[in-house]
Coordinates of N, CA and C in Angstrom, one line a residue:
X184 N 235.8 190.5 -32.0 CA 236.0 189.2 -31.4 C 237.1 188.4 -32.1
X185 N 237.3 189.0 -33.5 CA 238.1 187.7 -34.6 C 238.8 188.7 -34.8
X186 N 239.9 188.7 -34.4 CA 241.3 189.9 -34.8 C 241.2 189.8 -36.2
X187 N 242.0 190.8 -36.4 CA 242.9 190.7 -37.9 C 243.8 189.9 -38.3
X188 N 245.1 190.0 -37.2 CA 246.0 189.0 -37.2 C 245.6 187.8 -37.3
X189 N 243.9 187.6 -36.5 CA 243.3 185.5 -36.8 C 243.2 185.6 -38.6
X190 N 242.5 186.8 -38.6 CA 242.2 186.2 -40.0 C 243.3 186.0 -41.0
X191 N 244.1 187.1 -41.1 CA 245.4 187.2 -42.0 C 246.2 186.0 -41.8
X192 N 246.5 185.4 -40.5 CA 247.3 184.2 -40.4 C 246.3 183.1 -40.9
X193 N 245.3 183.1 -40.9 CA 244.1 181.7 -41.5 C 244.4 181.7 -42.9
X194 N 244.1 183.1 -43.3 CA 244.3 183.2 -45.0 C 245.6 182.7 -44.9
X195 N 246.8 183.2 -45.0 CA 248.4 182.8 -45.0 C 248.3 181.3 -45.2
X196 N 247.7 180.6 -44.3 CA 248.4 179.3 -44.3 C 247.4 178.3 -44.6
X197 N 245.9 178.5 -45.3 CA 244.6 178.3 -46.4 C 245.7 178.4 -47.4
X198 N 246.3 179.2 -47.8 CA 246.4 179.8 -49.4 C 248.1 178.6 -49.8
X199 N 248.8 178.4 -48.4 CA 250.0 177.6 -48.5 C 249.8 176.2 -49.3
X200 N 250.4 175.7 -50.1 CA 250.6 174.5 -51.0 C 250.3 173.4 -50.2
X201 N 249.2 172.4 -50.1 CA 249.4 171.3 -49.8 C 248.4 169.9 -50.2
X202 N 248.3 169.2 -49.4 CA 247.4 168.1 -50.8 C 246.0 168.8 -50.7
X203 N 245.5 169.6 -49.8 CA 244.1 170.1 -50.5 C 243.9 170.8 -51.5
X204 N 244.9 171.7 -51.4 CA 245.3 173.0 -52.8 C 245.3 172.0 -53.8
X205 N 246.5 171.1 -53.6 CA 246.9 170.5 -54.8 C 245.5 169.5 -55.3
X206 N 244.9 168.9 -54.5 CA 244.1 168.2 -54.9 C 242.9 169.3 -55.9
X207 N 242.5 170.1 -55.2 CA 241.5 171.2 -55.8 C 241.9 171.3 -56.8
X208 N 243.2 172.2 -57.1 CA 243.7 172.5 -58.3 C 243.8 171.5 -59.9
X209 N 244.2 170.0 -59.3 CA 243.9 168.9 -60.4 C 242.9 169.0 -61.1
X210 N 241.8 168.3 -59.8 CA 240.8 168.6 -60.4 C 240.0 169.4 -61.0
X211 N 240.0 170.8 -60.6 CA 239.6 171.9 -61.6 C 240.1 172.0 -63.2
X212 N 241.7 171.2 -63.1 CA 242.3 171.2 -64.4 C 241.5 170.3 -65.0
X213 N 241.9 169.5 -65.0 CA 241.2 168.0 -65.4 C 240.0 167.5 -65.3
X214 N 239.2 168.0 -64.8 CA 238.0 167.9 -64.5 C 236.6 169.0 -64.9
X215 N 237.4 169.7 -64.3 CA 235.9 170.7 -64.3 C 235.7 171.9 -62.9
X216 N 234.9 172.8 -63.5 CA 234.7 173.6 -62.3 C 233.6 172.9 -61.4
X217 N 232.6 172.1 -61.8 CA 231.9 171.7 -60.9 C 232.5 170.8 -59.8
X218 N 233.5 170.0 -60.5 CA 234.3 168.5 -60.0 C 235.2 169.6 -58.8
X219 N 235.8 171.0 -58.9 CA 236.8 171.5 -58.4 C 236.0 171.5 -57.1
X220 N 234.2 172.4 -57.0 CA 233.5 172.9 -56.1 C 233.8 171.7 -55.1
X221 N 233.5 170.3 -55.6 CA 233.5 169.5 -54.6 C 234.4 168.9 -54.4
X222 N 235.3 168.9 -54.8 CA 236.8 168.7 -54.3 C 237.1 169.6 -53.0
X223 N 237.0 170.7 -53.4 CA 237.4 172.1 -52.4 C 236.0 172.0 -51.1
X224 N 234.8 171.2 -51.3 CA 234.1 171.0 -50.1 C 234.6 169.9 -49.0
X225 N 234.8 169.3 -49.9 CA 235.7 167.7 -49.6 C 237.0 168.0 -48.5
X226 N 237.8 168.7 -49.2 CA 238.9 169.2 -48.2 C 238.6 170.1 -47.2
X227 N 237.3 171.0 -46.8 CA 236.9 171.4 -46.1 C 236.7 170.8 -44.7
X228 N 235.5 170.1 -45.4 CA 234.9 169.1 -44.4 C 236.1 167.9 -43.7
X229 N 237.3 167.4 -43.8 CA 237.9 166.9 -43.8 C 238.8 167.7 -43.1
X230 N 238.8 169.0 -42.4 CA 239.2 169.6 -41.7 C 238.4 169.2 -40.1
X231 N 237.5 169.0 -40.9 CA 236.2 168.8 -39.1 C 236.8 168.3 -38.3
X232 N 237.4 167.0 -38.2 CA 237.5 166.0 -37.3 C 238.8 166.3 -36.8
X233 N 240.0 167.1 -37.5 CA 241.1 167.8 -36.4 C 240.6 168.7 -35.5
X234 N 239.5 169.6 -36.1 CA 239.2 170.8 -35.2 C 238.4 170.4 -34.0
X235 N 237.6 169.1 -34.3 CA 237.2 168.4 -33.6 C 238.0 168.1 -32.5
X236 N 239.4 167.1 -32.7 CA 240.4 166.3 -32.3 C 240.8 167.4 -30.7
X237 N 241.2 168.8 -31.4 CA 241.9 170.0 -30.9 C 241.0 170.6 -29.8
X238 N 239.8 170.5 -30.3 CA 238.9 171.8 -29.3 C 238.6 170.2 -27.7
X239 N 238.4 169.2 -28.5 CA 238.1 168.3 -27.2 C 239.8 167.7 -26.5
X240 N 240.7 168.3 -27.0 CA 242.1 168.0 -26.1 C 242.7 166.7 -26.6
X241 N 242.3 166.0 -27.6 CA 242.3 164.7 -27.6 C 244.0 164.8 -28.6
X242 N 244.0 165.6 -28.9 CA 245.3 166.1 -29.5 C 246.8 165.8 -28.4
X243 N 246.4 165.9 -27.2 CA 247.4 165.9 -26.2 C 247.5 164.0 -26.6
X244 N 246.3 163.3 -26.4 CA 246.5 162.0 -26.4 C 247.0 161.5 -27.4
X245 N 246.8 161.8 -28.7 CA 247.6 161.5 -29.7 C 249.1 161.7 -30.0
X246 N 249.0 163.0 -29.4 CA 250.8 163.1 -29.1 C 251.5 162.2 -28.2
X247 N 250.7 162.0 -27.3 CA 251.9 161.2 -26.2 C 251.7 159.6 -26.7
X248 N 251.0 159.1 -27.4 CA 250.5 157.9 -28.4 C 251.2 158.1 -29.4
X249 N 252.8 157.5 -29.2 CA 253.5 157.0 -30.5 C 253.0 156.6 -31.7
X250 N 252.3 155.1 -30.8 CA 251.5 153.9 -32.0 C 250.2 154.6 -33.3
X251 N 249.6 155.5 -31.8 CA 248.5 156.1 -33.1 C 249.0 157.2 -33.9
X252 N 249.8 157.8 -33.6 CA 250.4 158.7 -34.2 C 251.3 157.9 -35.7
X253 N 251.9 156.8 -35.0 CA 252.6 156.7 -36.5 C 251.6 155.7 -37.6
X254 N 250.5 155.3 -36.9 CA 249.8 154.5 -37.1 C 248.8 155.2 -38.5
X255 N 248.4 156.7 -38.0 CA 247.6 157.6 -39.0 C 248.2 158.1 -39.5
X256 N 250.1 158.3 -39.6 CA 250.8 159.0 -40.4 C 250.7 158.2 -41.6
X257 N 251.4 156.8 -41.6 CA 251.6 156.0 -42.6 C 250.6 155.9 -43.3
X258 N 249.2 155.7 -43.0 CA 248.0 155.6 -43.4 C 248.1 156.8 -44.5
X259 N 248.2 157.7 -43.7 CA 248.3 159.2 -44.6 C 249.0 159.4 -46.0
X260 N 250.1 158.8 -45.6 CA 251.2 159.0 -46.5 C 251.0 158.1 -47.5
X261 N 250.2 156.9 -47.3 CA 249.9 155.5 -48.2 C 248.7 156.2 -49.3
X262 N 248.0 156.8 -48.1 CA 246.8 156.9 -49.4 C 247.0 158.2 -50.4
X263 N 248.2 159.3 -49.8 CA 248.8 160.1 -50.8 C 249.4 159.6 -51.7
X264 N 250.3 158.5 -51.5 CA 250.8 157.9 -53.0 C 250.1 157.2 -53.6
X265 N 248.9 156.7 -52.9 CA 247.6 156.1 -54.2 C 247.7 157.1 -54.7
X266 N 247.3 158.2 -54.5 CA 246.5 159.3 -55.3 C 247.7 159.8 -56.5
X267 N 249.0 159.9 -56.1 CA 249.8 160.0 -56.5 C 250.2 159.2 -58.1
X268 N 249.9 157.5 -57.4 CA 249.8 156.3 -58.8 C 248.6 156.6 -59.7
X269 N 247.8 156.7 -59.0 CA 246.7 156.5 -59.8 C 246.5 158.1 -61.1
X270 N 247.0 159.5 -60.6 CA 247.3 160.1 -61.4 C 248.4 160.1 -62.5
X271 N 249.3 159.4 -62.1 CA 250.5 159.3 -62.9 C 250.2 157.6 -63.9
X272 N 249.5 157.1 -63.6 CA 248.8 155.9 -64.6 C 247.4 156.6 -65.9
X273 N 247.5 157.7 -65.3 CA 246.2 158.4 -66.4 C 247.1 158.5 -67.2
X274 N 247.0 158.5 -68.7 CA 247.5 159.0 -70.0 C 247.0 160.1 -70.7
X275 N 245.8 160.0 -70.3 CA 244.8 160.8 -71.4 C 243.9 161.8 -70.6
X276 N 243.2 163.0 -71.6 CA 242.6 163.6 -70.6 C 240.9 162.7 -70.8
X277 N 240.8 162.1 -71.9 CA 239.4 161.3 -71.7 C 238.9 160.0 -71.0
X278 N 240.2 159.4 -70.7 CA 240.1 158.4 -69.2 C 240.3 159.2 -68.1
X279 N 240.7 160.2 -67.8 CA 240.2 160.8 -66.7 C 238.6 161.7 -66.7
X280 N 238.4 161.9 -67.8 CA 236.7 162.1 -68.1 C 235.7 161.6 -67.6
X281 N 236.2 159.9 -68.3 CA 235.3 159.1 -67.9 C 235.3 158.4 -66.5
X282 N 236.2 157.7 -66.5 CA 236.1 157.9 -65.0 C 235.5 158.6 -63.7
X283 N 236.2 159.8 -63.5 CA 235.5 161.3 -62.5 C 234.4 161.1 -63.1
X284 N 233.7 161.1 -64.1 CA 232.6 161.4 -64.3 C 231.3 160.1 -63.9
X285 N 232.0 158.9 -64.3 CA 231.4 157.4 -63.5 C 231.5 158.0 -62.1
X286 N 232.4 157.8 -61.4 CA 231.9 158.1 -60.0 C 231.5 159.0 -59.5
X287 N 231.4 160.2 -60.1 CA 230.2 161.2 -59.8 C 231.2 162.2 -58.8
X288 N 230.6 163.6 -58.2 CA 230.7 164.7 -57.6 C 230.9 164.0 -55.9
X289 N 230.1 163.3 -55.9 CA 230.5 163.0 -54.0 C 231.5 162.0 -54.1
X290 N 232.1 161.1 -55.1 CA 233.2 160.0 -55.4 C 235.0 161.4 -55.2
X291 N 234.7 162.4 -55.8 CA 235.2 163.8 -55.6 C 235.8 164.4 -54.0
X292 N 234.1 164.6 -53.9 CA 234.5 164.9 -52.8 C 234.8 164.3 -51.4
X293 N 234.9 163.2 -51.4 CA 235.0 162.2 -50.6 C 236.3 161.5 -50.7
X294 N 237.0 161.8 -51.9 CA 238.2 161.8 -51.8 C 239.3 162.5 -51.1
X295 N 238.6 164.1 -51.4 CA 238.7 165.4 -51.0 C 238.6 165.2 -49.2
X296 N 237.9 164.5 -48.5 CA 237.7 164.4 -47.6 C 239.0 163.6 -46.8
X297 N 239.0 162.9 -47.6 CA 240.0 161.6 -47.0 C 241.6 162.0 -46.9
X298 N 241.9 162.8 -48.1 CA 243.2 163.6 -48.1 C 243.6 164.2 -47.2
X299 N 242.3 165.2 -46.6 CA 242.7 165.9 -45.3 C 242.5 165.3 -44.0
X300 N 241.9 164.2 -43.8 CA 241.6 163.6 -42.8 C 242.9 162.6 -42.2
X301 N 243.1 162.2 -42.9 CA 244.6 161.8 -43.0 C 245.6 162.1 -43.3
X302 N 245.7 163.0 -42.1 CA 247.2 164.2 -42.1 C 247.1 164.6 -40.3
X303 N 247.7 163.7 -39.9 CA 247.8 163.9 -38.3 C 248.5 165.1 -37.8
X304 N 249.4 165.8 -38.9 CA 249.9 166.9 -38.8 C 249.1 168.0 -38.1
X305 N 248.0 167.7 -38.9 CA 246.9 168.7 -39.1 C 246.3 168.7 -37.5
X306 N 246.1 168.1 -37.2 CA 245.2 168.2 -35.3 C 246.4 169.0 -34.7
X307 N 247.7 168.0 -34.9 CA 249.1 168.9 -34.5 C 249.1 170.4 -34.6
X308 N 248.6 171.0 -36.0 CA 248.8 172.1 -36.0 C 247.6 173.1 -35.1
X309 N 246.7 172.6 -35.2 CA 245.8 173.0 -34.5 C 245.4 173.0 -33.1
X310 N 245.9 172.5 -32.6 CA 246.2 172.6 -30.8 C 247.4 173.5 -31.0
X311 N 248.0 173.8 -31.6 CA 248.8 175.2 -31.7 C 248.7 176.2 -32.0
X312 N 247.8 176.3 -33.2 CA 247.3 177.4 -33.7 C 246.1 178.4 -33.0
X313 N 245.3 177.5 -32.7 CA 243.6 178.3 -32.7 C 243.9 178.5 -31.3
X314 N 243.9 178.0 -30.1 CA 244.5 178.5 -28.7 C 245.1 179.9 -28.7
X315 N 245.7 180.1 -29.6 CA 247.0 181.2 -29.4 C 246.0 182.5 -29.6
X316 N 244.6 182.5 -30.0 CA 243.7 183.7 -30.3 C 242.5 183.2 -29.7
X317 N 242.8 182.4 -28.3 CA 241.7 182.6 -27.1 C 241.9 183.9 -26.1
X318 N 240.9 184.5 -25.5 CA 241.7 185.5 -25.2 C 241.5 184.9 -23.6
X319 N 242.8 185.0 -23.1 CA 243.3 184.9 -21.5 C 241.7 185.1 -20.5
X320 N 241.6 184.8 -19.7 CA 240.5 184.9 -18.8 C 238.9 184.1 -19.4
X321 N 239.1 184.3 -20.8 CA 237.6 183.9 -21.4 C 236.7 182.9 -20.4
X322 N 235.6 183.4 -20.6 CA 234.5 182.4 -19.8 C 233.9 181.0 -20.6
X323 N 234.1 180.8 -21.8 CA 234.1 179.6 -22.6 C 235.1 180.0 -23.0
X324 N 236.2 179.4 -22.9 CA 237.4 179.2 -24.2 C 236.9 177.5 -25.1
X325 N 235.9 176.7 -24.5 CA 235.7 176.0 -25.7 C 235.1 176.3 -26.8
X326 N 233.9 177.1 -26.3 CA 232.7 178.0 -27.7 C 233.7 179.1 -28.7
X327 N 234.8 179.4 -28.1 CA 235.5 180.4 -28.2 C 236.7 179.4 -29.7
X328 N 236.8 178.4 -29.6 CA 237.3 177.6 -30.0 C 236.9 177.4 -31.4
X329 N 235.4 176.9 -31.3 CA 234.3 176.2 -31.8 C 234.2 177.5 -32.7
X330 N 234.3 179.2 -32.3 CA 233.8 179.7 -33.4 C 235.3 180.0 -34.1
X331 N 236.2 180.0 -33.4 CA 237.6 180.4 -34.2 C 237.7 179.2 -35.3
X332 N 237.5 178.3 -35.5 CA 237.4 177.1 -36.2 C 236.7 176.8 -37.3
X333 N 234.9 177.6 -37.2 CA 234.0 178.2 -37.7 C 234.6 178.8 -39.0
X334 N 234.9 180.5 -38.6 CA 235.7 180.6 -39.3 C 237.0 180.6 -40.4
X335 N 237.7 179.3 -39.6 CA 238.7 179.2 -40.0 C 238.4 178.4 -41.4
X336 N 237.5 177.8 -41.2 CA 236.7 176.6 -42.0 C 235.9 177.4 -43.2
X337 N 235.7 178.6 -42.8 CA 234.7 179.4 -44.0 C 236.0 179.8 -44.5
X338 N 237.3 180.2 -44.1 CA 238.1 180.7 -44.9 C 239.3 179.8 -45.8
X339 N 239.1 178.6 -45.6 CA 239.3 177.6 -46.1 C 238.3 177.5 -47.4
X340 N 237.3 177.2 -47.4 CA 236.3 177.3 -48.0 C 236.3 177.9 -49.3
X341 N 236.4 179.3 -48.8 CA 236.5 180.0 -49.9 C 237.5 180.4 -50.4
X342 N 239.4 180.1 -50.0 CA 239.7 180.2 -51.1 C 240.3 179.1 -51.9
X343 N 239.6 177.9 -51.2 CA 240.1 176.3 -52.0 C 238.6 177.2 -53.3
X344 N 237.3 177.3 -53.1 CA 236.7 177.4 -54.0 C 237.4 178.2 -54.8
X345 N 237.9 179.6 -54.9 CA 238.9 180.2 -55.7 C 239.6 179.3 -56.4
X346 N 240.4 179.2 -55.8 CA 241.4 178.2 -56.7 C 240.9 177.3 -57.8
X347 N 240.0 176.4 -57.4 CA 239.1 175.3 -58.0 C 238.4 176.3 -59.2
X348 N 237.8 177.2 -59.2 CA 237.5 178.1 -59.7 C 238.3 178.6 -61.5
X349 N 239.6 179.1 -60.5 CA 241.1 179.3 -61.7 C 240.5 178.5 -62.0
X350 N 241.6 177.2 -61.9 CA 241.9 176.4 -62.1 C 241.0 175.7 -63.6
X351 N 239.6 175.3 -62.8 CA 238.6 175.1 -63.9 C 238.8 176.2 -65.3
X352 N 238.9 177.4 -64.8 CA 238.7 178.5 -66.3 C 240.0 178.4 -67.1
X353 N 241.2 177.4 -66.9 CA 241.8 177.4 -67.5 C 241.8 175.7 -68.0
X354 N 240.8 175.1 -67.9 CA 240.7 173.7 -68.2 C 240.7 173.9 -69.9
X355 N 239.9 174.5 -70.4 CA 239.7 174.2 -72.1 C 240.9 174.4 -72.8
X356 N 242.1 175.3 -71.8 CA 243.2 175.8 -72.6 C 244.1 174.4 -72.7
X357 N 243.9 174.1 -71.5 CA 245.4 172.5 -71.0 C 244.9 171.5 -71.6
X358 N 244.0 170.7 -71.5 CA 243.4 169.7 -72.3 C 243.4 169.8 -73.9
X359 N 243.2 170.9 -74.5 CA 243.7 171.1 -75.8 C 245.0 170.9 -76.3
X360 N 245.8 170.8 -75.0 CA 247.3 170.6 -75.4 C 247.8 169.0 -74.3
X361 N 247.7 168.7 -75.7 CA 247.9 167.0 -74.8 C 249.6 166.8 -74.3
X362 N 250.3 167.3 -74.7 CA 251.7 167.4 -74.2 C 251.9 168.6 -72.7
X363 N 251.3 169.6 -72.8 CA 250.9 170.4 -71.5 C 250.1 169.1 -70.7
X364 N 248.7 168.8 -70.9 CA 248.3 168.2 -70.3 C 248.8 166.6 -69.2
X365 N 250.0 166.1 -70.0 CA 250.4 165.1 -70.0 C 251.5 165.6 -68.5
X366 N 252.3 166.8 -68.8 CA 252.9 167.0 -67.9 C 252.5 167.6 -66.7
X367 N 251.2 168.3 -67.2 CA 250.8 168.5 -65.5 C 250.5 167.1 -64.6
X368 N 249.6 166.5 -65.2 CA 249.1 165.3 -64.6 C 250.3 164.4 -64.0
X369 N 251.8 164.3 -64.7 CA 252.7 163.9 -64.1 C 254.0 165.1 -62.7
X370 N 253.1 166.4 -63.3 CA 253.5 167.2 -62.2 C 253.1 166.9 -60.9
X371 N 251.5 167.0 -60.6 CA 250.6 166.8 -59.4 C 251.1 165.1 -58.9
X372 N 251.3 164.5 -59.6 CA 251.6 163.4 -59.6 C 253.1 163.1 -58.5
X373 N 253.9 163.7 -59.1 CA 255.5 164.1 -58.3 C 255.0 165.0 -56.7
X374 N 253.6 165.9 -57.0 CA 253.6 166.4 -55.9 C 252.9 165.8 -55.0
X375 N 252.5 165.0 -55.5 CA 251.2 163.9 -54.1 C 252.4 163.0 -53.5
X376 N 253.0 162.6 -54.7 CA 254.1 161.4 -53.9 C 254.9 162.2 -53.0
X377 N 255.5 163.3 -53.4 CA 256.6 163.8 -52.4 C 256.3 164.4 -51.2
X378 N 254.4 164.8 -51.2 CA 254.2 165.4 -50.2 C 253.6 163.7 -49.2
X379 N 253.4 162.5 -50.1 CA 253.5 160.9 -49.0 C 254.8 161.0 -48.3
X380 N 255.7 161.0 -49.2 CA 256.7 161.0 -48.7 C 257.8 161.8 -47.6
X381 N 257.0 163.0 -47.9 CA 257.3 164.3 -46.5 C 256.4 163.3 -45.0
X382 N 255.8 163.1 -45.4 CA 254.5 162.8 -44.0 C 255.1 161.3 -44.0
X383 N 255.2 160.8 -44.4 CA 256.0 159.4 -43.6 C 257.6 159.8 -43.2
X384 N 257.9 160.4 -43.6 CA 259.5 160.6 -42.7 C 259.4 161.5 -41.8
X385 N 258.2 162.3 -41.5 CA 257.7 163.3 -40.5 C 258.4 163.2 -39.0
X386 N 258.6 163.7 -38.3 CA 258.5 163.5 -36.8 C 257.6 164.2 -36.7
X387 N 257.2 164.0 -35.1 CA 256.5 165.0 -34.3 C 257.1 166.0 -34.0

């Protein structure tokens, strides 16, 4: 039912650089493996509401909807350069300790959520994508949808958890080194801003 080519191209473009990777990846550094788990659930579930958007057509109305479209781009782009300030104002790895650690694993993942939720790209991509491995004639092409999506979401899943994973097993080495440390945090930092900044000069 689920080609090879669905799955190979899901992996391909899961495993591609973008603020969920990047978000996962932080925080596994900086944080922890547990903090990464929910980071990487966060960006999951924050896939829902495109797949959502896509399988009910509502993707067509957003396209031809200027106003909402540029309306959730900016949104998008705004709350990636928060994320963007707010890591490049960390100095230290023990105010970011304490912090993540005051607002807890769902404070995480709920950021995790919001990153992906706001990326209108993303519904875009997906009225493109998952269609193209309905097969012709089907008697539900929505269930048909609904499980390609399924999938697509488990394979997301598991290799944001990978990553989060690394990432975490190499935490005790970078925080040991406060000059490494210092420049990742201003690395991810350059990457949240430039990827706000890709998504506000975006077209459709």
């Amino acid at each position: 039912m689920f080609t090879t080519e669905f799955l190979i191209t899901s992996l391909i473009i899961v495993m591609l650089p973008g603020p969920g990777v990047i978000y996962t990846l932080s925080t596994g550094l900086f944080v922890g493996r547990r903090a990464s788990l929910a980071a990487a659930i966060g960006c999951t579930f924050g896939s829902i509401p495109h797949l959502l958007v896509s399988i009910l057509g509502l993707s067509a109305l957003l396209h031809l909807s200027a106003l909402a479209f540029q309306l959730l781009k900016y949104l998008g782009a705004a709350y990636l350069l928060y994320v963007a300030w707010s890591m490049w104002r960390d100095t230290g790895h023990l105010q970011i300790d304490q912090r993540r650690c005051r607002h807890g694993l769902r404070a995480i993942a709920v950021k995790g959520f919001l990153i992906n939720i706001l990326n209108p790209k993303l519904s875009m991509f997906f009225i493109a994508f998952l269609p193209q491995f309905v097969p012709l004639g089907s008697a539900s092409p929505a269930l048909h949808l609904v499980l390609l999506s399924g999938i697509f979401m488990l394979i997301t899943l598991a290799v944001f958890l990978l990553y989060g994973l690394f990432a975490g097993s190499l935490r005790d080495y970078v925080i040991g080194s406060p000059r490494l440390l210092g420049r990742l945090q201003r690395g991810f930092a350059v990457a949240f801003a430039t990827l706000g900044a890709r998504l506000a000069m975006a077209e459709r």
